[in-house]
Short mmCIF file of C-alpha atoms and ligand atoms in Angstrom, two decimals:
data_model
loop_
_atom_site.label_atom_id
_atom_site.label_comp_id
_atom_site.label_asym_id
_atom_site.label_seq_id
_atom_site.Cartn_x
_atom_site.Cartn_y
_atom_site.Cartn_z
CA UNK A 867 0.00 0.00 0.00
CA UNK A 868 1.28 3.47 -0.83
CA UNK A 869 0.05 5.60 2.06
CA UNK A 870 -0.37 9.33 1.82
CA UNK A 871 0.21 11.51 4.87
CA UNK A 872 -2.72 11.35 7.30
CA UNK A 873 -3.45 15.07 6.84
CA UNK A 874 -3.28 14.92 3.03
CA UNK A 875 -6.20 16.82 1.48
CA UNK A 876 -8.39 14.71 -0.80
CA UNK A 877 -10.64 16.79 -2.99
CA UNK A 878 -12.68 17.30 -6.11
CA UNK A 879 -13.06 20.48 -8.15
CA UNK A 880 -15.64 22.29 -10.29
CA UNK A 881 -16.24 25.83 -11.53
CA UNK A 882 -19.30 28.07 -11.57
CA UNK A 883 -19.96 28.54 -15.27
CA UNK A 884 -19.35 24.87 -15.99
CA UNK A 885 -21.96 23.52 -13.54
CA UNK A 886 -24.29 26.12 -12.07
CA UNK A 887 -26.68 26.95 -14.93
CA UNK A 888 -29.41 29.31 -13.66
CA UNK A 889 -27.84 31.92 -15.89
CA UNK A 890 -30.70 34.37 -15.53
CA UNK A 891 -31.83 33.41 -12.05
CA UNK A 892 -31.36 35.08 -8.70
CA UNK A 893 -30.15 38.39 -10.08
CA UNK A 894 -27.13 36.99 -11.92
CA UNK A 895 -25.86 39.20 -14.74
CA UNK A 896 -24.28 37.93 -17.96
CA UNK A 897 -20.65 36.90 -18.13
CA UNK A 898 -18.37 37.00 -21.16
CA UNK A 899 -18.88 33.23 -21.45
CA UNK A 900 -22.66 33.70 -21.84
CA UNK A 901 -22.13 36.06 -24.76
CA UNK A 902 -19.16 34.19 -26.29
CA UNK A 903 -21.06 30.88 -26.25
CA UNK A 904 -23.83 32.56 -28.23
CA UNK A 905 -21.50 33.63 -31.03
CA UNK A 906 -21.85 31.17 -33.91
CA UNK A 907 -19.00 28.69 -34.19
CA UNK A 908 -17.40 29.43 -30.81
CA UNK A 909 -18.62 26.40 -28.86
CA UNK A 910 -19.21 22.93 -30.25
CA UNK A 911 -22.88 22.35 -31.14
CA UNK A 912 -23.69 25.88 -29.95
CA UNK A 913 -23.81 24.63 -26.34
CA UNK A 914 -24.03 27.19 -23.54
CA UNK A 915 -23.83 27.15 -19.75
CA UNK A 916 -27.46 28.33 -19.40
CA UNK A 917 -28.51 25.12 -17.67
CA UNK A 918 -25.28 23.11 -17.37
CA UNK A 919 -25.68 20.70 -14.41
CA UNK A 920 -28.31 22.92 -12.80
CA UNK A 921 -26.09 22.85 -9.73
CA UNK A 922 -27.58 26.17 -8.56
CA UNK A 923 -30.79 24.29 -7.78
CA UNK A 924 -29.33 20.83 -7.13
CA UNK A 925 -26.38 21.69 -4.91
CA UNK A 926 -27.68 19.73 -1.90
CA UNK A 927 -27.60 16.54 -3.98
CA UNK A 928 -24.12 17.38 -5.27
CA UNK A 929 -22.80 18.04 -1.79
CA UNK A 930 -24.32 14.70 -0.79
CA UNK A 931 -22.25 13.08 -3.55
CA UNK A 932 -19.12 14.75 -2.19
CA UNK A 933 -20.02 13.31 1.21
CA UNK A 934 -20.36 9.82 -0.28
CA UNK A 935 -17.05 10.26 -2.03
CA UNK A 936 -15.47 11.09 1.30
CA UNK A 937 -13.45 14.12 0.17
CA UNK A 938 -12.04 16.37 2.83
CA UNK A 939 -12.13 19.48 0.62
CA UNK A 940 -14.11 20.82 -2.33
CA UNK A 941 -12.83 23.43 -4.74
CA UNK A 942 -15.53 25.52 -6.44
CA UNK A 943 -15.59 28.97 -7.96
CA UNK A 944 -17.78 31.98 -7.35
CA UNK A 945 -19.44 33.55 -10.34
CA UNK A 946 -18.48 37.22 -10.28
CA UNK A 947 -21.62 38.29 -12.23
CA UNK A 948 -23.82 36.41 -9.77
CA UNK A 949 -22.31 38.39 -6.91
CA UNK A 950 -21.78 41.70 -8.69
CA UNK A 951 -23.79 41.77 -11.93
CA UNK A 952 -22.17 45.03 -13.04
CA UNK A 953 -18.69 43.98 -11.98
CA UNK A 954 -18.66 46.92 -9.56
CA UNK A 955 -20.85 48.58 -7.01
CA UNK A 956 -23.49 46.93 -4.87
CA UNK A 957 -23.52 43.20 -4.39
CA UNK A 958 -26.43 40.98 -5.33
CA UNK A 959 -27.30 39.52 -1.94
CA UNK A 960 -29.24 36.64 -3.49
CA UNK A 961 -26.10 35.55 -5.33
CA UNK A 962 -24.07 35.55 -2.14
CA UNK A 963 -26.90 33.70 -0.36
CA UNK A 964 -26.38 30.82 -2.77
CA UNK A 965 -22.67 30.49 -1.95
CA UNK A 966 -23.38 30.91 1.72
CA UNK A 967 -25.83 27.97 1.63
CA UNK A 968 -23.34 25.92 -0.36
CA UNK A 969 -20.61 26.58 2.20
CA UNK A 970 -22.96 25.65 5.06
CA UNK A 971 -23.89 22.40 3.32
CA UNK A 972 -20.22 21.52 2.84
CA UNK A 973 -19.36 22.26 6.43
CA UNK A 974 -22.18 20.01 7.61
CA UNK A 975 -20.36 17.15 5.89
CA UNK A 976 -17.04 18.25 7.35
CA UNK A 977 -15.80 19.28 3.88
CA UNK A 978 -13.48 22.29 3.75
CA UNK A 979 -14.32 24.79 1.01
CA UNK A 980 -11.51 26.06 -1.23
CA UNK A 981 -12.94 29.03 -3.08
CA UNK A 982 -11.70 30.20 -6.47
CA UNK A 983 -12.67 33.82 -7.04
CA UNK A 984 -12.26 33.87 -10.81
CA UNK A 985 -12.73 30.94 -13.15
CA UNK A 986 -13.08 32.96 -16.38
CA UNK A 987 -16.61 34.38 -16.11
CA UNK A 988 -16.00 38.14 -16.24
CA UNK A 989 -19.16 40.30 -15.88
CA UNK A 990 -20.10 41.63 -19.32
CA UNK A 991 -20.34 45.29 -18.20
CA UNK A 992 -16.61 45.21 -17.42
CA UNK A 993 -15.89 44.16 -20.98
CA UNK A 994 -17.40 47.48 -22.17
CA UNK A 995 -14.52 49.14 -20.35
CA UNK A 996 -11.98 46.85 -22.00
CA UNK A 997 -12.24 43.76 -19.78
CA UNK A 998 -8.79 42.44 -19.00
CA UNK A 999 -7.24 45.00 -21.35
CA UNK A 1000 -8.10 47.65 -18.78
CA UNK A 1001 -5.98 48.12 -15.66
CA UNK A 1002 -9.14 49.13 -13.80
CA UNK A 1003 -10.35 45.54 -13.89
CA UNK A 1004 -7.61 44.60 -11.43
CA UNK A 1005 -8.96 47.05 -8.85
CA UNK A 1006 -12.54 45.93 -9.48
CA UNK A 1007 -11.46 42.36 -8.85
CA UNK A 1008 -9.96 43.27 -5.48
CA UNK A 1009 -13.26 44.97 -4.51
CA UNK A 1010 -15.19 41.87 -5.53
CA UNK A 1011 -12.79 39.64 -3.54
CA UNK A 1012 -13.40 41.82 -0.50
CA UNK A 1013 -17.18 41.55 -0.95
CA UNK A 1014 -16.95 37.75 -1.11
CA UNK A 1015 -14.84 37.70 2.01
CA UNK A 1016 -17.23 40.00 3.87
CA UNK A 1017 -20.08 37.55 3.40
CA UNK A 1018 -18.25 34.20 3.53
CA UNK A 1019 -15.05 34.88 5.45
CA UNK A 1020 -16.53 33.73 8.76
CA UNK A 1021 -16.58 30.20 7.26
CA UNK A 1022 -14.20 30.28 4.30
CA UNK A 1023 -10.52 30.70 5.10
CA UNK A 1024 -9.00 29.19 1.97
CA UNK A 1025 -8.99 31.23 -1.24
CA UNK A 1026 -7.45 31.15 -4.66
CA UNK A 1027 -7.64 34.35 -6.64
CA UNK A 1028 -7.50 33.21 -10.28
CA UNK A 1029 -7.81 29.90 -12.05
CA UNK A 1030 -5.29 29.39 -14.84
CA UNK A 1031 -4.65 32.97 -15.97
CA UNK A 1032 -2.68 31.50 -18.88
CA UNK A 1033 -5.95 30.25 -20.38
CA UNK A 1034 -7.90 33.44 -19.76
CA UNK A 1035 -5.15 35.48 -21.44
CA UNK A 1036 -3.40 33.37 -24.09
CA UNK A 1037 -6.27 31.04 -25.09
CA UNK A 1038 -8.70 33.94 -24.80
CA UNK A 1039 -6.77 36.82 -26.42
CA UNK A 1040 -4.14 35.18 -28.68
CA UNK A 1041 -5.76 31.91 -29.79
CA UNK A 1042 -9.36 33.18 -29.82
CA UNK A 1043 -10.54 29.86 -28.42
CA UNK A 1044 -11.90 31.18 -25.13
CA UNK A 1045 -13.94 34.28 -24.28
CA UNK A 1046 -13.63 37.01 -25.43
CA UNK A 1047 -12.24 35.27 -28.53
CA UNK A 1048 -9.55 37.74 -29.57
CA UNK A 1049 -6.55 36.93 -31.72
CA UNK A 1050 -4.01 39.59 -30.91
CA UNK A 1051 -0.66 38.73 -29.33
CA UNK A 1052 -0.16 42.11 -27.74
CA UNK A 1053 -3.54 41.86 -26.04
CA UNK A 1054 -2.69 38.42 -24.67
CA UNK A 1055 0.35 39.79 -22.84
CA UNK A 1056 -1.57 42.85 -21.62
CA UNK A 1057 -4.45 40.69 -20.36
CA UNK A 1058 -2.01 38.36 -18.61
CA UNK A 1059 -0.26 41.27 -16.93
CA UNK A 1060 -3.55 42.78 -15.73
CA UNK A 1061 -4.70 39.40 -14.42
CA UNK A 1062 -1.48 39.04 -12.46
CA UNK A 1063 -2.05 42.53 -11.13
CA UNK A 1064 -5.62 41.57 -10.18
CA UNK A 1065 -4.24 38.54 -8.35
CA UNK A 1066 -1.78 40.72 -6.41
CA UNK A 1067 -4.41 43.33 -5.52
CA UNK A 1068 -6.95 40.73 -4.40
CA UNK A 1069 -4.30 38.91 -2.37
CA UNK A 1070 -3.44 42.18 -0.62
CA UNK A 1071 -7.12 42.95 0.00
CA UNK A 1072 -7.80 39.50 1.46
CA UNK A 1073 -4.70 39.75 3.63
CA UNK A 1074 -5.88 43.04 5.07
CA UNK A 1075 -9.37 41.72 5.67
CA UNK A 1076 -8.39 38.25 6.90
CA UNK A 1077 -4.82 37.97 8.12
CA UNK A 1078 -5.43 34.35 9.14
CA UNK A 1079 -6.76 33.19 5.76
CA UNK A 1080 -4.68 31.09 3.34
CA UNK A 1081 -4.49 32.83 -0.03
CA UNK A 1082 -3.00 31.44 -3.22
CA UNK A 1083 -3.47 31.12 -6.97
CA UNK A 1084 -4.06 28.21 -9.31
CA UNK A 1085 -1.75 28.05 -12.32
CA UNK A 1086 -1.80 25.54 -15.14
CA UNK A 1087 1.56 24.08 -15.93
CA UNK A 1088 2.53 21.87 -18.80
CA UNK A 1089 5.63 19.87 -19.44
CA UNK A 1090 7.03 21.54 -22.57
CA UNK A 1091 9.56 19.46 -24.48
CA UNK A 1092 11.34 19.92 -27.80
CA UNK A 1093 10.04 17.58 -30.51
CA UNK A 1094 13.63 16.57 -31.40
CA UNK A 1095 17.27 17.25 -30.51
CA UNK A 1096 17.31 20.00 -33.07
CA UNK A 1097 18.55 23.35 -31.75
CA UNK A 1098 15.51 25.15 -33.27
CA UNK A 1099 13.15 22.87 -31.34
CA UNK A 1100 15.05 23.46 -28.10
CA UNK A 1101 14.80 27.19 -28.64
CA UNK A 1102 11.07 26.90 -29.36
CA UNK A 1103 10.57 24.86 -26.17
CA UNK A 1104 12.41 27.50 -24.15
CA UNK A 1105 10.08 30.25 -25.38
CA UNK A 1106 6.87 28.24 -25.01
CA UNK A 1107 7.91 27.20 -21.52
CA UNK A 1108 8.47 30.89 -20.76
CA UNK A 1109 4.92 31.89 -21.67
CA UNK A 1110 3.15 28.77 -20.42
CA UNK A 1111 4.94 28.26 -17.14
CA UNK A 1112 7.40 30.93 -16.16
CA UNK A 1113 5.38 34.04 -17.05
CA UNK A 1114 2.95 33.38 -14.20
CA UNK A 1115 5.03 31.60 -11.61
CA UNK A 1116 8.09 33.84 -11.54
CA UNK A 1117 6.55 37.27 -10.98
CA UNK A 1118 4.43 35.79 -8.20
CA UNK A 1119 7.35 34.05 -6.53
CA UNK A 1120 10.20 36.45 -7.30
CA UNK A 1121 8.47 39.71 -8.25
CA UNK A 1122 10.09 39.64 -11.70
CA UNK A 1123 9.30 38.49 -15.21
CA UNK A 1124 11.95 36.26 -16.79
CA UNK A 1125 13.99 37.87 -19.59
CA UNK A 1126 12.45 35.53 -22.18
CA UNK A 1127 9.00 36.86 -21.28
CA UNK A 1128 10.13 40.48 -21.33
CA UNK A 1129 11.59 39.93 -24.82
CA UNK A 1130 8.36 38.39 -26.10
CA UNK A 1131 6.30 41.17 -24.52
CA UNK A 1132 8.52 43.80 -26.07
CA UNK A 1133 8.36 42.20 -29.48
CA UNK A 1134 4.55 42.10 -29.21
CA UNK A 1135 4.38 45.77 -28.24
CA UNK A 1136 2.89 45.03 -24.80
CA UNK A 1137 5.50 46.67 -22.58
CA UNK A 1138 3.52 49.89 -22.30
CA UNK A 1139 1.02 48.04 -20.08
CA UNK A 1140 3.50 48.17 -17.21
CA UNK A 1141 3.46 50.80 -14.53
CA UNK A 1142 6.07 51.33 -11.84
CA UNK A 1143 5.41 49.14 -8.86
CA UNK A 1144 3.21 46.61 -10.68
CA UNK A 1145 5.51 43.69 -10.06
CA UNK A 1146 5.76 44.56 -6.42
CA UNK A 1147 1.97 44.12 -6.22
CA UNK A 1148 2.05 40.90 -8.27
CA UNK A 1149 4.72 39.52 -5.94
CA UNK A 1150 2.56 39.87 -2.81
CA UNK A 1151 3.48 36.72 -0.84
CA UNK A 1152 1.09 33.79 -1.14
CA UNK A 1153 0.50 30.88 1.24
CA UNK A 1154 0.27 28.03 -1.25
CA UNK A 1155 0.36 27.32 -4.96
CA UNK A 1156 -2.46 25.52 -6.79
CA UNK A 1157 -1.12 23.35 -9.59
CA UNK A 1158 -3.28 22.17 -12.48
CA UNK A 1159 -1.73 19.49 -14.65
CA UNK A 1160 -3.12 17.61 -17.65
CA UNK A 1161 -0.54 16.98 -20.36
CA UNK A 1162 2.69 17.90 -22.08
CA UNK A 1163 3.42 19.75 -25.31
CA UNK A 1164 6.04 18.80 -27.88
CA UNK A 1165 7.11 21.81 -29.88
CA UNK A 1166 8.87 22.42 -33.17
CA UNK A 1167 10.88 25.49 -34.07
CA UNK A 1168 11.49 26.86 -37.57
CA UNK A 1169 7.85 26.09 -38.45
CA UNK A 1170 4.73 28.05 -39.24
CA UNK A 1171 2.57 28.88 -36.26
CA UNK A 1172 -0.70 26.98 -36.56
CA UNK A 1173 -4.12 28.71 -36.67
CA UNK A 1174 -5.56 28.98 -33.17
CA UNK A 1175 -2.12 28.72 -31.58
CA UNK A 1176 -1.97 30.40 -28.15
CA UNK A 1177 1.78 30.92 -28.28
CA UNK A 1178 1.89 34.68 -28.60
CA UNK A 1179 5.07 36.10 -30.04
CA UNK A 1180 6.22 32.68 -31.31
CA UNK A 1181 5.40 32.84 -35.02
CA UNK A 1182 7.99 30.22 -35.92
CA UNK A 1183 6.73 27.62 -33.44
CA UNK A 1184 4.33 24.75 -34.11
CA UNK A 1185 3.05 21.91 -31.97
CA UNK A 1186 3.89 18.31 -32.83
CA UNK A 1187 0.93 15.91 -32.85
CA UNK A 1188 0.58 14.31 -29.41
CA UNK A 1189 2.09 10.90 -28.84
CA UNK A 1190 -0.41 8.20 -27.90
CA UNK A 1191 -2.28 7.36 -25.78
CA UNK A 1192 -4.44 10.47 -25.59
CA UNK A 1193 -7.62 11.39 -23.68
CA UNK A 1194 -10.91 12.40 -25.27
CA UNK A 1195 -9.55 15.94 -25.53
CA UNK A 1196 -6.69 14.61 -27.65
CA UNK A 1197 -4.27 15.42 -24.81
CA UNK A 1198 -1.31 13.10 -24.45
CA UNK A 1199 -1.44 11.03 -21.26
CA UNK A 1200 1.85 11.75 -19.58
CA UNK A 1201 1.92 11.12 -15.83
CA UNK A 1202 5.72 11.45 -15.62
CA UNK A 1203 5.30 15.08 -16.64
CA UNK A 1204 3.60 15.67 -13.28
CA UNK A 1205 6.59 14.26 -11.43
CA UNK A 1206 8.94 16.45 -13.47
CA UNK A 1207 6.79 19.48 -12.77
CA UNK A 1208 6.59 18.91 -9.01
CA UNK A 1209 10.36 18.57 -8.79
CA UNK A 1210 10.72 21.79 -10.75
CA UNK A 1211 8.27 23.70 -8.55
CA UNK A 1212 10.06 22.44 -5.47
CA UNK A 1213 13.19 24.04 -6.90
CA UNK A 1214 11.67 27.22 -8.40
CA UNK A 1215 9.09 28.03 -5.71
CA UNK A 1216 11.00 26.96 -2.63
CA UNK A 1217 9.04 26.74 0.58
CA UNK A 1218 5.65 27.10 -1.08
CA UNK A 1219 3.20 24.30 -0.19
CA UNK A 1220 1.73 22.75 -3.35
CA UNK A 1221 -1.79 21.48 -3.95
CA UNK A 1222 -2.79 19.73 -7.15
CA UNK A 1223 -5.96 21.75 -7.70
CA UNK A 1224 -6.90 19.96 -10.95
CA UNK A 1225 -5.98 16.71 -12.62
CA UNK A 1226 -8.27 14.42 -14.55
CA UNK A 1227 -9.32 13.19 -17.96
CA UNK A 1228 -12.24 13.16 -20.37
CA UNK A 1229 -13.26 9.90 -21.99
CA UNK A 1230 -16.39 8.99 -23.98
CA UNK A 1231 -18.32 7.51 -21.06
CA UNK A 1232 -21.77 5.99 -21.37
CA UNK A 1233 -24.15 4.11 -19.12
CA UNK A 1234 -24.43 0.41 -19.96
CA UNK A 1235 -27.85 -1.31 -19.97
CA UNK A 1236 -27.46 -1.93 -16.23
CA UNK A 1237 -26.94 1.79 -15.75
CA UNK A 1238 -23.28 1.44 -14.76
CA UNK A 1239 -20.52 3.62 -16.13
CA UNK A 1240 -17.34 1.63 -16.58
CA UNK A 1241 -14.42 4.03 -16.95
CA UNK A 1242 -11.21 2.05 -16.43
CA UNK A 1243 -9.22 4.54 -18.52
CA UNK A 1244 -10.03 7.33 -16.06
CA UNK A 1245 -9.13 5.10 -13.10
CA UNK A 1246 -5.82 4.29 -14.79
CA UNK A 1247 -5.18 7.98 -15.47
CA UNK A 1248 -5.88 9.09 -11.91
CA UNK A 1249 -3.99 6.18 -10.41
CA UNK A 1250 -0.88 6.89 -12.50
CA UNK A 1251 -0.90 10.59 -11.60
CA UNK A 1252 -1.46 9.92 -7.91
CA UNK A 1253 1.54 7.60 -7.96
CA UNK A 1254 3.63 10.54 -9.18
CA UNK A 1255 2.29 12.65 -6.33
CA UNK A 1256 3.11 9.92 -3.85
CA UNK A 1257 6.65 9.59 -5.19
CA UNK A 1258 7.10 13.37 -5.00
CA UNK A 1259 6.02 13.41 -1.35
CA UNK A 1260 8.47 10.59 -0.64
CA UNK A 1261 11.18 12.72 -2.25
CA UNK A 1262 10.46 15.45 0.27
CA UNK A 1263 8.35 17.69 -1.99
CA UNK A 1264 5.67 19.51 -0.04
CA UNK A 1265 2.51 18.40 -1.87
CA UNK A 1266 -0.40 18.73 0.52
CA UNK A 1267 -3.44 17.76 -1.48
CA UNK A 1268 -5.02 16.56 -4.70
CA UNK A 1269 -8.32 17.60 -6.32
CA UNK A 1270 -9.79 15.55 -9.16
CA UNK A 1271 -11.17 17.51 -12.08
CA UNK A 1272 -14.08 17.08 -11.91
CA UNK A 1273 -16.82 16.02 -9.54
CA UNK A 1274 -19.41 16.14 -12.34
CA UNK A 1275 -19.45 15.94 -16.11
CA UNK A 1276 -19.92 19.55 -17.15
CA UNK A 1277 -19.66 22.32 -19.76
CA UNK A 1278 -16.15 21.94 -21.11
CA UNK A 1279 -15.72 25.45 -22.56
CA UNK A 1280 -15.24 25.41 -26.36
CA UNK A 1281 -15.98 21.66 -26.38
CA UNK A 1282 -19.44 22.20 -24.87
CA UNK A 1283 -20.90 19.06 -23.31
CA UNK A 1284 -18.99 16.70 -25.60
CA UNK A 1285 -16.19 16.01 -23.10
CA UNK A 1286 -16.99 14.19 -19.87
CA UNK A 1287 -14.45 14.76 -17.08
CA UNK A 1288 -16.65 13.78 -14.14
CA UNK A 1289 -16.36 11.15 -11.46
CA UNK A 1290 -20.14 11.41 -11.69
CA UNK A 1291 -21.96 10.95 -14.98
CA UNK A 1292 -24.58 13.59 -15.72
CA UNK A 1293 -27.47 12.66 -17.98
CA UNK A 1294 -28.17 16.21 -19.14
CA UNK A 1295 -31.79 15.82 -20.32
CA UNK A 1296 -32.92 14.35 -16.98
CA UNK A 1297 -30.12 15.91 -14.86
CA UNK A 1298 -29.76 12.52 -13.23
CA UNK A 1299 -26.34 11.95 -11.59
CA UNK A 1300 -24.74 8.52 -11.57
CA UNK A 1301 -21.38 7.78 -9.98
CA UNK A 1302 -18.94 6.19 -12.44
CA UNK A 1303 -16.63 3.33 -11.46
CA UNK A 1304 -13.88 5.94 -10.95
CA UNK A 1305 -16.03 7.55 -8.23
CA UNK A 1306 -16.07 4.33 -6.20
CA UNK A 1307 -12.38 3.78 -6.90
CA UNK A 1308 -11.52 7.29 -5.63
CA UNK A 1309 -13.78 6.79 -2.61
CA UNK A 1310 -11.73 3.65 -1.77
CA UNK A 1311 -8.44 5.52 -2.21
CA UNK A 1312 -9.63 8.23 0.17
CA UNK A 1313 -11.06 5.78 2.71
CA UNK A 1314 -7.88 3.71 2.76
CA UNK A 1315 -5.59 6.75 2.61
CA UNK A 1316 -3.58 5.55 -0.33
CA UNK A 1317 -3.07 3.40 -3.41
CA UNK A 1318 -2.82 -0.32 -3.60
CA UNK A 1319 0.60 -1.51 -4.74
CA UNK A 1320 -0.81 -3.41 -7.70
CA UNK A 1321 -1.29 -1.25 -10.74
CA UNK A 1322 -4.80 -0.99 -12.08
C1 LIG B 2665 -8.76 23.42 -17.07
C2 LIG B 2665 -9.86 24.29 -16.53
C3 LIG B 2665 -11.09 23.56 -16.13
C4 LIG B 2665 -11.41 22.41 -17.05
C5 LIG B 2665 -10.19 21.55 -17.29
C6 LIG B 2665 -10.43 20.37 -18.19
O1 LIG B 2665 -7.97 24.13 -17.93
O2 LIG B 2665 -9.41 25.01 -15.41
O3 LIG B 2665 -12.15 24.47 -16.05
O4 LIG B 2665 -11.97 22.87 -18.21
O5 LIG B 2665 -9.17 22.32 -17.82
#
């Protein structure tokens, strides 16, 4: 048996837009994902988050599932436009009531809430002022963070500011694949910088309001490797690694952007977004780092950048087709990459406790005639990644918890409902939830505190 430390946090994760639905209920205003999803061709099959898993109405059942699973923590996000429909000014009390009830339900099961303040659903009125291209959005975000703390801070003491700012800047502003669907490299760097600033301002605001709270950020890291030994590929990997991994980690940990990032920002004309003192704010100390890990990227230099590529400023870089096996998303399954990443974070973010805040896989699940959902590929995926976490802990790396993405099948952004990441199968027409085999497997892992030595 591979035992995890007794106080290891076992969790599952979701996000507001992906599960809540109730898009026009309870005073919620529109987010940029509501409007983006309505633009033709943006989301597969024209799916939207209008109804999603109807979690807004069904949260007691979903919390019951978390109880059955036996998790000790649950990571969810707050929808900014549900709390502050205009992105500024008075709060919508009914929106905060919902999160307050959710937190109470979790605490009744002894489940600790980990709250993400921003998982990509910017209130539409802020986009009229430029959205993440405006510096003002950073200040607005700190005000919103304070409002959330005022209502929930008596019970929530664990916060992450942003989820994966790389996606909400590079996928959103360079690749055009996420809201607001822009394809402008300069804007991607500017949006990323303002999101980092928003993180720093919100961290400072939460610190002032709640000195005892644990505040961090969730970043998505990928193992970036050159497609060959060729010098051009190595150079491409260095630059992609800079914008995927280093651009977010280093200013937070060291208060500075790496030179590679500064060069790419300069070349994209984004340097004018800086103001004196910004990096000091971005570098506000954090208490832990949330790590999301799914796959690796193999990159080629001396190539033409592909359409929809998020790699701003890297016009001579292409991505090599993933090696097999892949998940339903077409993402290469590469558990070793997680081990490599944890060792790297141990070195580059010394002393910072790490939590895996997302890891999981989509596969084409279906209910068999007996109503069971057999998902051995997901069990294998989770098992292999947890083994990497276990090995990292044995090597002295301070990994304190693991959250599966996701509790429920849900709205997978540009892929709509076509990709099922859940431990629980959701039959969308009836909204019936059915635990998959992986749910019972994870429940056993949690109950026994570790992994069996046999591989699955
Ligand atoms: C991450 C997102 C999460 C989910 C998974 C599959 O990038 O944070 O919302 O979509 O990917």
